[in-house]
Coordinates of C-alpha atoms in Angstrom, one line a residue:
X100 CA -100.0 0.1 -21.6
X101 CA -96.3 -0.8 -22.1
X102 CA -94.5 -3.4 -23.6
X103 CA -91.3 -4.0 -22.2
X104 CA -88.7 -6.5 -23.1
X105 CA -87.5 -9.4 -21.0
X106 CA -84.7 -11.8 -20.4
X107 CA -82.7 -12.4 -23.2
X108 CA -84.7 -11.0 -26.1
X109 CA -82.5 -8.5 -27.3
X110 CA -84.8 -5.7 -29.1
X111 CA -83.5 -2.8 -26.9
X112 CA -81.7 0.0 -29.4
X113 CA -83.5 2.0 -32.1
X114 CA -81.5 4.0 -34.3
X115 CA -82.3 7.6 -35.1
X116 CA -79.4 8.8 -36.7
X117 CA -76.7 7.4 -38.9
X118 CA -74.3 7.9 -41.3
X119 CA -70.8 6.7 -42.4
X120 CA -68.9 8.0 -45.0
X121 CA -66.0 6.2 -46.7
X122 CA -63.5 9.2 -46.3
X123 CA -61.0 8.4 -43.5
X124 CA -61.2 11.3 -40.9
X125 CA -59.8 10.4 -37.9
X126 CA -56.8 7.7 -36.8
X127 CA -56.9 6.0 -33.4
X128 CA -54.2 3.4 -33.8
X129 CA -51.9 3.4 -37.0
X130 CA -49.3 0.7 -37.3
X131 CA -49.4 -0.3 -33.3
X132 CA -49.1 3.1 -32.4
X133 CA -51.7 5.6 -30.6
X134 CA -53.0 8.7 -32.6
X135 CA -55.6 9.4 -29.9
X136 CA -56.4 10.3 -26.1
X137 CA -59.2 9.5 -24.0
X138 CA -60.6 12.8 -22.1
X139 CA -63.0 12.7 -19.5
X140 CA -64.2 15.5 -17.8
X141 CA -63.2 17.2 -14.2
X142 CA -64.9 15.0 -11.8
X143 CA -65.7 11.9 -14.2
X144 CA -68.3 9.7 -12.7
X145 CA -67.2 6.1 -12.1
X146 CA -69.4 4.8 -14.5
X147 CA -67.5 7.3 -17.2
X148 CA -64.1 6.2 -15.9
X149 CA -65.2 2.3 -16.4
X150 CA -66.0 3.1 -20.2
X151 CA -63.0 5.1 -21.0
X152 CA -60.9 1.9 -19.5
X153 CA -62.9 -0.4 -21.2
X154 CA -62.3 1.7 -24.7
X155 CA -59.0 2.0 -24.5
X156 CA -58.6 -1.7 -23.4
X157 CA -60.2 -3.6 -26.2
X158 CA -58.5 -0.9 -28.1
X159 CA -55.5 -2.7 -26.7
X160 CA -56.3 -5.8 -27.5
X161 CA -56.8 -5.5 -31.1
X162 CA -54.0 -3.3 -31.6
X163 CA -51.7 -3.5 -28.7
X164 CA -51.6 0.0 -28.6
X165 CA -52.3 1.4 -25.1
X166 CA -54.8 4.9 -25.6
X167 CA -53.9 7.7 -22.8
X168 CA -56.6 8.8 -20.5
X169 CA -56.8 12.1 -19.4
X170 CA -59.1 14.9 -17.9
X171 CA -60.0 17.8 -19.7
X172 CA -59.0 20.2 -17.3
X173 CA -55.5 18.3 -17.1
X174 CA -55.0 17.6 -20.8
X175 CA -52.9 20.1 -22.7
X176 CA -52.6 18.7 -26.7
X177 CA -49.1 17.5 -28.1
X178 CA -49.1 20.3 -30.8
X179 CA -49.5 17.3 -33.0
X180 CA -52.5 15.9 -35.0
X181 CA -54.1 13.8 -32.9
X182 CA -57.4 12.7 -31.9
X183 CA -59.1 13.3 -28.9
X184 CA -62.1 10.7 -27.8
X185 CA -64.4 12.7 -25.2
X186 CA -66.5 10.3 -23.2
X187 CA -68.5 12.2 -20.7
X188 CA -72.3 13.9 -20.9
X189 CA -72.7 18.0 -20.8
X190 CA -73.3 17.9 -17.1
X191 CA -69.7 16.0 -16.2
X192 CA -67.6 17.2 -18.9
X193 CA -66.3 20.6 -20.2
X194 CA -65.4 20.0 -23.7
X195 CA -68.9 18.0 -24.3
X196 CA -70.8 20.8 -22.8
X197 CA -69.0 23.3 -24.8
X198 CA -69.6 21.4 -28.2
X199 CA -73.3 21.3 -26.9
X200 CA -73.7 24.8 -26.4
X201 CA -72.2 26.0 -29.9
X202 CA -74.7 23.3 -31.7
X203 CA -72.0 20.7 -33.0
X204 CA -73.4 18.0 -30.7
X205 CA -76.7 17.3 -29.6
X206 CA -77.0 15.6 -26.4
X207 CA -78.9 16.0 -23.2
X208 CA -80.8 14.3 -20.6
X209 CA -84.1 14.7 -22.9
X210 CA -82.5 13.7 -26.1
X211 CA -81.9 10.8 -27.3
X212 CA -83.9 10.1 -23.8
X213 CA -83.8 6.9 -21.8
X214 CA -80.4 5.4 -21.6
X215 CA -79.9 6.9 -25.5
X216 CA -76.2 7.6 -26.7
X217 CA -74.6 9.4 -29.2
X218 CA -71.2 8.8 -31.3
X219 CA -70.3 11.7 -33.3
X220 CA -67.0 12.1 -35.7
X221 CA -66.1 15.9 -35.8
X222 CA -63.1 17.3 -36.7
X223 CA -60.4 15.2 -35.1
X224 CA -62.5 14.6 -32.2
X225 CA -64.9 11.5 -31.7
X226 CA -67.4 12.3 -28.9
X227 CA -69.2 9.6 -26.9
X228 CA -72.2 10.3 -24.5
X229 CA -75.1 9.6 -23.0
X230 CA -78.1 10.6 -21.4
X231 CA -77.6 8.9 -18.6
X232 CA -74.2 7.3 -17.3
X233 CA -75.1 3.7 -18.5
X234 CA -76.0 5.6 -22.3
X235 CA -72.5 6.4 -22.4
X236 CA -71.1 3.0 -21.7
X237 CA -73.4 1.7 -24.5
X238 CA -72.2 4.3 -26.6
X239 CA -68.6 2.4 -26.3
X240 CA -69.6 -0.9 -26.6
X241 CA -71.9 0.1 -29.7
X242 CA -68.4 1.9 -31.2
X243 CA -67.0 -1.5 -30.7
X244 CA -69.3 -3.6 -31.6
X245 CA -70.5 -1.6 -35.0
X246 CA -67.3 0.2 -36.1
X247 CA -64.2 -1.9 -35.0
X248 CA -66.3 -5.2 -35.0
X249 CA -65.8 -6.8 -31.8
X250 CA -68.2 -9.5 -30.9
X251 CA -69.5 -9.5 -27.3
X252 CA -71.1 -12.8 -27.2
X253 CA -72.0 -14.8 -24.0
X254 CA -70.0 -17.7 -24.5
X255 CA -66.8 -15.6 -25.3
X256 CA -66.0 -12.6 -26.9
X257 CA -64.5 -11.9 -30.9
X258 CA -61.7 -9.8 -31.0
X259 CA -60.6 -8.5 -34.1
X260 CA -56.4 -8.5 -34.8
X261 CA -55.1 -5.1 -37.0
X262 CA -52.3 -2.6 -36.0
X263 CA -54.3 0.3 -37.8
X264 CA -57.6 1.5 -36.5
X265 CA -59.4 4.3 -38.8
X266 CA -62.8 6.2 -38.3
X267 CA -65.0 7.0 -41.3
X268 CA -67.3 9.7 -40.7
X269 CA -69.8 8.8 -37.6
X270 CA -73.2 10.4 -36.6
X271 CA -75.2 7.9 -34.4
X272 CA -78.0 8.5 -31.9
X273 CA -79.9 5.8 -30.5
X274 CA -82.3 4.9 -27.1
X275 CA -83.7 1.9 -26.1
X276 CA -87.0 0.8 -27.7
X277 CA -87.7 0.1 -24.0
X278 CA -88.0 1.4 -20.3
X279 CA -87.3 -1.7 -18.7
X280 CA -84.5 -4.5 -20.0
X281 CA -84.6 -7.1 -17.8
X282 CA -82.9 -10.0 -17.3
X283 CA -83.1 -13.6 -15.6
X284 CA -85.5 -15.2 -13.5
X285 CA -85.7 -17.5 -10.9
X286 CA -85.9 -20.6 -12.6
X287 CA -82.8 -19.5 -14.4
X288 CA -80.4 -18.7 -11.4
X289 CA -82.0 -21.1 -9.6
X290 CA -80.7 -24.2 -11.6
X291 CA -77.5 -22.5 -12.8
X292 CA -75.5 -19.4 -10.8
X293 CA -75.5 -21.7 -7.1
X294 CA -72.7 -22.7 -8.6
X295 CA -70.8 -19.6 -9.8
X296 CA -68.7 -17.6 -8.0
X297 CA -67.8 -14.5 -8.0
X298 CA -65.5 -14.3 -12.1
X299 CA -68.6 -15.7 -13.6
X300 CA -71.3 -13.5 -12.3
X301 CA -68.6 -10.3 -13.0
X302 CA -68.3 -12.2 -17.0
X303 CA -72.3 -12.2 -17.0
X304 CA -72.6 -8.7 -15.6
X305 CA -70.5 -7.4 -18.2
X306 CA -72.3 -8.8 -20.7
X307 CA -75.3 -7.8 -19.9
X308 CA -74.0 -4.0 -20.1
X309 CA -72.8 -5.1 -23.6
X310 CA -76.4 -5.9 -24.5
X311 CA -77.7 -2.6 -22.9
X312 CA -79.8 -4.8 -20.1
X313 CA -80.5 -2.8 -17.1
X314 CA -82.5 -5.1 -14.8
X315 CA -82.2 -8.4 -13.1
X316 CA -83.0 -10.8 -10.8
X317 CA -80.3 -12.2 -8.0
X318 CA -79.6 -15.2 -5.8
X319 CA -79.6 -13.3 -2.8
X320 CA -78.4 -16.6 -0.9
X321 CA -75.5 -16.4 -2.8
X322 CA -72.3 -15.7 -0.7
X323 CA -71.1 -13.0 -3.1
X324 CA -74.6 -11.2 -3.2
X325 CA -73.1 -8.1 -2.1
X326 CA -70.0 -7.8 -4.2
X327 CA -72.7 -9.0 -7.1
X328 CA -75.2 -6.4 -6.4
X329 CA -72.7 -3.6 -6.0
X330 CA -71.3 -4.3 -9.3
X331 CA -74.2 -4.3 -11.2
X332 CA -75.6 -1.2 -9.9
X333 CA -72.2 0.3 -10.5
X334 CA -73.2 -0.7 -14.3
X335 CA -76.6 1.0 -14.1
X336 CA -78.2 -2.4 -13.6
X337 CA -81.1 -2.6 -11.0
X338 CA -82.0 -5.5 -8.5
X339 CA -85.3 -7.2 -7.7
X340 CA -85.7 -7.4 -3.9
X341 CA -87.7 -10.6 -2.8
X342 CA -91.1 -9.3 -1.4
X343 CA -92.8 -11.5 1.7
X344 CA -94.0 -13.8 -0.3
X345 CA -96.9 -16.2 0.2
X346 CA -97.2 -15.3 4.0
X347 CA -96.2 -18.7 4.7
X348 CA -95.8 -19.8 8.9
X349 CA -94.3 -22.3 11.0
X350 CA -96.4 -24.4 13.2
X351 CA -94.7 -22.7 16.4
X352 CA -96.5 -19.4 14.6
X353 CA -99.6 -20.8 14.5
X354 CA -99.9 -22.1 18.5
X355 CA -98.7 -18.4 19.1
X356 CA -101.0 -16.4 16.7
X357 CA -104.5 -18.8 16.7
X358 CA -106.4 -15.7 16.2
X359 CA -104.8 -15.4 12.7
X360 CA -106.5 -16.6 9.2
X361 CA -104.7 -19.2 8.0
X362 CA -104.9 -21.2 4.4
X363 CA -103.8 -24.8 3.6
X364 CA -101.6 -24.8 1.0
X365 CA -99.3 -27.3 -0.8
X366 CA -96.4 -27.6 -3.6
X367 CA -97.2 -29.7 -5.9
X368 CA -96.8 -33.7 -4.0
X369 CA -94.9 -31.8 -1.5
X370 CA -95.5 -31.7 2.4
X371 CA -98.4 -28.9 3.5
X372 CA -97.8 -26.1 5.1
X373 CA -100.0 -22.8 6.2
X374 CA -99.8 -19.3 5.2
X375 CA -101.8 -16.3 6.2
X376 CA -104.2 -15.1 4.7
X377 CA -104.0 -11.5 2.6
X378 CA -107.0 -10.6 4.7
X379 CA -105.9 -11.0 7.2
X380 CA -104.1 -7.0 8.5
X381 CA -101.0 -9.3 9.8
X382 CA -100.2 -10.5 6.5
X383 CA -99.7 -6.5 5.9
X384 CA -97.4 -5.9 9.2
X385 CA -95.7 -9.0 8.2
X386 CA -95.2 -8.0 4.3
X387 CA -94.1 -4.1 5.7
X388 CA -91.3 -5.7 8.2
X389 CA -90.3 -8.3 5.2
X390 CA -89.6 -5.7 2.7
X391 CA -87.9 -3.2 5.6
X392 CA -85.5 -5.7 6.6
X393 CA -84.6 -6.6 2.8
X394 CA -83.7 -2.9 2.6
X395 CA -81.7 -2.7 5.3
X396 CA -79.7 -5.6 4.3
X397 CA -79.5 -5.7 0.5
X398 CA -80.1 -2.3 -0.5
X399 CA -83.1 -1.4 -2.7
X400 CA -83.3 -0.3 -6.4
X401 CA -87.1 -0.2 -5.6
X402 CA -88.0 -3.2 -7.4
X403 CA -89.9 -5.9 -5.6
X404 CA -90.8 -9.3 -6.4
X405 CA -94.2 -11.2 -5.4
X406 CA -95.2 -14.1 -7.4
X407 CA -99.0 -15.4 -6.2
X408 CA -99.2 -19.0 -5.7
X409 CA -97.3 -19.6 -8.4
X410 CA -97.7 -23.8 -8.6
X411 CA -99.7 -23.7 -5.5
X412 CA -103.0 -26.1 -4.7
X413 CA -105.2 -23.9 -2.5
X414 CA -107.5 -26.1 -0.1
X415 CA -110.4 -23.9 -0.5
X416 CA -113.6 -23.8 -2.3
X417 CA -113.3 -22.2 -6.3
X418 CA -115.0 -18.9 -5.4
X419 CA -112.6 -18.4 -1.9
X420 CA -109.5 -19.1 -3.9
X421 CA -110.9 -15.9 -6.3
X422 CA -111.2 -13.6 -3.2
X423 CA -108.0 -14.4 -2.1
X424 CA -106.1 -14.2 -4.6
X425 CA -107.9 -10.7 -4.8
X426 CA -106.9 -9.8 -1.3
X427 CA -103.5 -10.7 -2.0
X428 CA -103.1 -8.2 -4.9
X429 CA -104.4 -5.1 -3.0
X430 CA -102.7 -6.7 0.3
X431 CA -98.9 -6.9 -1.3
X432 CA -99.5 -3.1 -3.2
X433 CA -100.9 -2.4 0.1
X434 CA -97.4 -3.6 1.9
X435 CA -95.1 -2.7 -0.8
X436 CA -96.3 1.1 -0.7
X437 CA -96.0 1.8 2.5
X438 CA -92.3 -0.2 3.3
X439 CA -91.4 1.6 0.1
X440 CA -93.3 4.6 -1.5
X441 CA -91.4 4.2 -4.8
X442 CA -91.5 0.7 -4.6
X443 CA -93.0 -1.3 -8.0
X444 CA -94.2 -4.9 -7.6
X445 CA -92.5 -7.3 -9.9
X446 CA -94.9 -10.5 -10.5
X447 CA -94.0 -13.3 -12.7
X448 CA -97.4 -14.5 -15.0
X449 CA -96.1 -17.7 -14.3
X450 CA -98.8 -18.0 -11.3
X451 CA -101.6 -17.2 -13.8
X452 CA -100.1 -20.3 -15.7
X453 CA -99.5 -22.8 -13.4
X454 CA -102.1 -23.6 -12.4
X455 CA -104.2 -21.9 -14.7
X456 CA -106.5 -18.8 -13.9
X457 CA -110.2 -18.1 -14.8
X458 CA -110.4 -15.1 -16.9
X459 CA -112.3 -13.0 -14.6
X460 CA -110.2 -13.8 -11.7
X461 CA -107.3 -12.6 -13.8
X462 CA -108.6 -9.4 -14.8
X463 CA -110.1 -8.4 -11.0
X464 CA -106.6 -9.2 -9.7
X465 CA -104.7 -7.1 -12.0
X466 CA -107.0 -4.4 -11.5
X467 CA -107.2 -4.2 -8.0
X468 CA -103.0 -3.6 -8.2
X469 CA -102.3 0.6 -8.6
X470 CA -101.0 0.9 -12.2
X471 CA -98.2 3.0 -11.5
X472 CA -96.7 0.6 -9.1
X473 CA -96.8 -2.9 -10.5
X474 CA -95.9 -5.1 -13.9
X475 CA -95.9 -8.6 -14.9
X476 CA -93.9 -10.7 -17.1
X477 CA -95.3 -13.5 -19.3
X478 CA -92.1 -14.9 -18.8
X479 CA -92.7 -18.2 -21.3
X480 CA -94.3 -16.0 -23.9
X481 CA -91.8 -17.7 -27.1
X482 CA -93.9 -21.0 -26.3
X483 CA -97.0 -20.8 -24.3
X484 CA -97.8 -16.7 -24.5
X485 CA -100.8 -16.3 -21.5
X486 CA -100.6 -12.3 -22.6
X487 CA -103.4 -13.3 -25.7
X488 CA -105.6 -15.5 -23.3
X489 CA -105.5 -12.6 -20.9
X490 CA -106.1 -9.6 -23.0
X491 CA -102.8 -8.0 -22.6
X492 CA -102.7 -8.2 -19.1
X493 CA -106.1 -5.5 -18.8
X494 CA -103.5 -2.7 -19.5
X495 CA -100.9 -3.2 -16.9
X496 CA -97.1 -2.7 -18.0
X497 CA -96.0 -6.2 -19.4
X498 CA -93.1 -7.8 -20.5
X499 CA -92.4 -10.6 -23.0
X500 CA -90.4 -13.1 -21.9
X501 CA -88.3 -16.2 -23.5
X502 CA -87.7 -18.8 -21.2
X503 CA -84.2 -20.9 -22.8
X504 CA -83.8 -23.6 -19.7
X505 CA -85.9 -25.1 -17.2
X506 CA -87.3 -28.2 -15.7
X507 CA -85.1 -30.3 -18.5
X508 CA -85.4 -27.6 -21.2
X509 CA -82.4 -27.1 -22.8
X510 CA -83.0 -27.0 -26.4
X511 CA -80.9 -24.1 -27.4
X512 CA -82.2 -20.8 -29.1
X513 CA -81.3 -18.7 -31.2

């Protein structure tokens, strides 16, 4: 079983390595002016591009001194003392590889691991990397966050003022506590990001990089979806597809389909309406076509999001509501697998909390869902935490979530 973090709780980094001396080795800015280059390697990856543009421009803005960026195969030293910044991972860069091969660096897909970085001072060379691409933007934002003291907060940003910029010695190497970092749900851009447009969600996407998050939820009905999505996969942020849902029909469906199962279902006092039955083999063919058109049109980081009955009064008898909701887990996994054979159901506990589940009906729906396909967020866990009353979710993957606004919530956190 796995823990993995969720929303805004921020537990993401583990250090494994550190050290800082108080002898001066290196100087990237002294008195306004640039003593160092950016190098990438060859073919940089755009995700290494973005994070030696956004070094060398909050290096700018505390020190209005613009730092060069250049490619190691291009770069040819002044013949002066001056420090060179490789940002880059063995596989896309020259100079990194080289520095892993004759032991001064450690670094590789395996170690740290995950989306790990590592910042290491040598002489007159600072190297920054990652195991993956996203590692290696953390590893800039964690250089400027923990050693020139920039503040990346989400209601605005702290930027330091000084025309000198000095590096004590440096050995860092850090990965993520967790797997999965995932961030907002649908109660949360469903009240707020209707009304964004395209500058805010680029401002929150940003930030979310800054806090080493790496999975989201979107407002696909948004009119900027695309440009949204794009961006944040760019970052190394994954999407959550919507999934088919409850199965639910139109009237004009039913008169055309009255061989079908159908279930009475309502929202709270809201009007009712039908849905089809998980037993029902068209609520698979429906689910397969759902997710296969999603694809086509939004792209897929694999991700897939089914919430069952979340809120929903189910007109049937106690014991038909357990079976069903039972034929709806093996029915979605069932849908989700074959639109998708790497797809992974996302499912919010929220359904197994409003209203509330039985124990037992809890545990046989988690457990008819594969394991390696499927987790579930206890996404109010900081106030009403379901994870104890259901055991830990029976051993599937889980996340703990804090819910800050919804439904007139707004008491701020910290």
């Amino acid at each position: 079983m796995k823990l993995y973090s969720w929303f805004i709780l921020l537990v993401c980094i583990i250090p494994c390595k550190y050290g800082i001396s108080g002898e001066v080795r290196m100087k990237i800015v002294e008195g306004g002016e640039p003593k160092a280059v950016i190098i990438l390697g060859e073919r940089p990856t755009w995700l290494e591009r973005h994070a030696a543009e956004e070094l060398a421009r909050y290096i700018q803005a505390i020190s209005e001194a613009s730092l060069p960026i250049a490619s190691c195969d291009k770069w040819r030293g002044t013949g002066r003392e001056q420090t060179v910044i490789l940002i880059g991972r063995p596989e896309t860069h020259t100079f990194v590889a080289r520095l892993t091969e004759e032991g001064k660096v450690k670094l590789s897909a395996d170690y740290p691991g995950l989306d790990g970085f590592i910042i290491k001072t040598l002489p007159q060379t600072l190297v920054l990397g990652g195991s993956t691409d996203p590692g290696t933007l953390y590893a800039v934002y964690y250089l400027l966050e923990n050693f020139c003291h920039v503040g990346f907060f989400q209601d605005g940003e702290h930027i330091p003022r000084r025309s000198t910029i000095t590096l004590g010695e440096i050995d860092v190497a850090e990965r993520p506590y967790f797997e999965i970092r995932q961030y907002l749900q649908a109660c949360a851009f469903g009240y707020t990001t209707s009304y964004w447009e395209w500058g805010d969600w680029k401002r929150e996407l940003d930030w979310m990089a800054k806090q080493y998050l790496n999975t989201m939820m979107v407002d696909w009905g948004h009119p900027e979806w695309r440009r949204i999505a794009d961006y944040a996969r760019k970052l190394g942020i994954k999407t959550i597809l919507p999934g088919a849902g409850l199965g639910e029909v139109s009237e004009e469906f039913m008169r055309e389909h009255p061989n079908v199962r159908y279930v009475k279902m309502q929202w709270i006092e809201a009007k009712p309406y039908f849905v089809i039955h998980p037993s029902d083999p068209i609520f698979v063919e429906r689910g397969v076509e759902t997710i296969r058109r999603n694809i086509r049109t939004y792209g897929t980081d694999h991700i897939y999001n089914v919430d069952p009955y979340a809120e929903q009064t189910v007109f049937l008898p106690p014991e038909e509501v357990r079976r069903m909701r039972i034929d709806f887990a093996r029915a979605t996994a069932a849908y989700i697998k074959e639109a998708d054979p790497q797809g992974i159901w996302y499912a919010s506990g929220w359904a197994l909390l409003a209203p509330p589940w039985p124990e037992e009906t809890a545990k046989a729906f988690l457990e008819a869902i594969p394991e390696d396909m499927f987790y579930i967020c206890d996404i109010w866990a900081d106030e009403n935490p379901i994870y104890r009353k259901y055991h830990y979710f029976y051993g599937r993957d889980w996340g703990f979530g804090v819910l800050h606004s919804f439904g007139g919530d707004d008491t701020m956190r910290g």
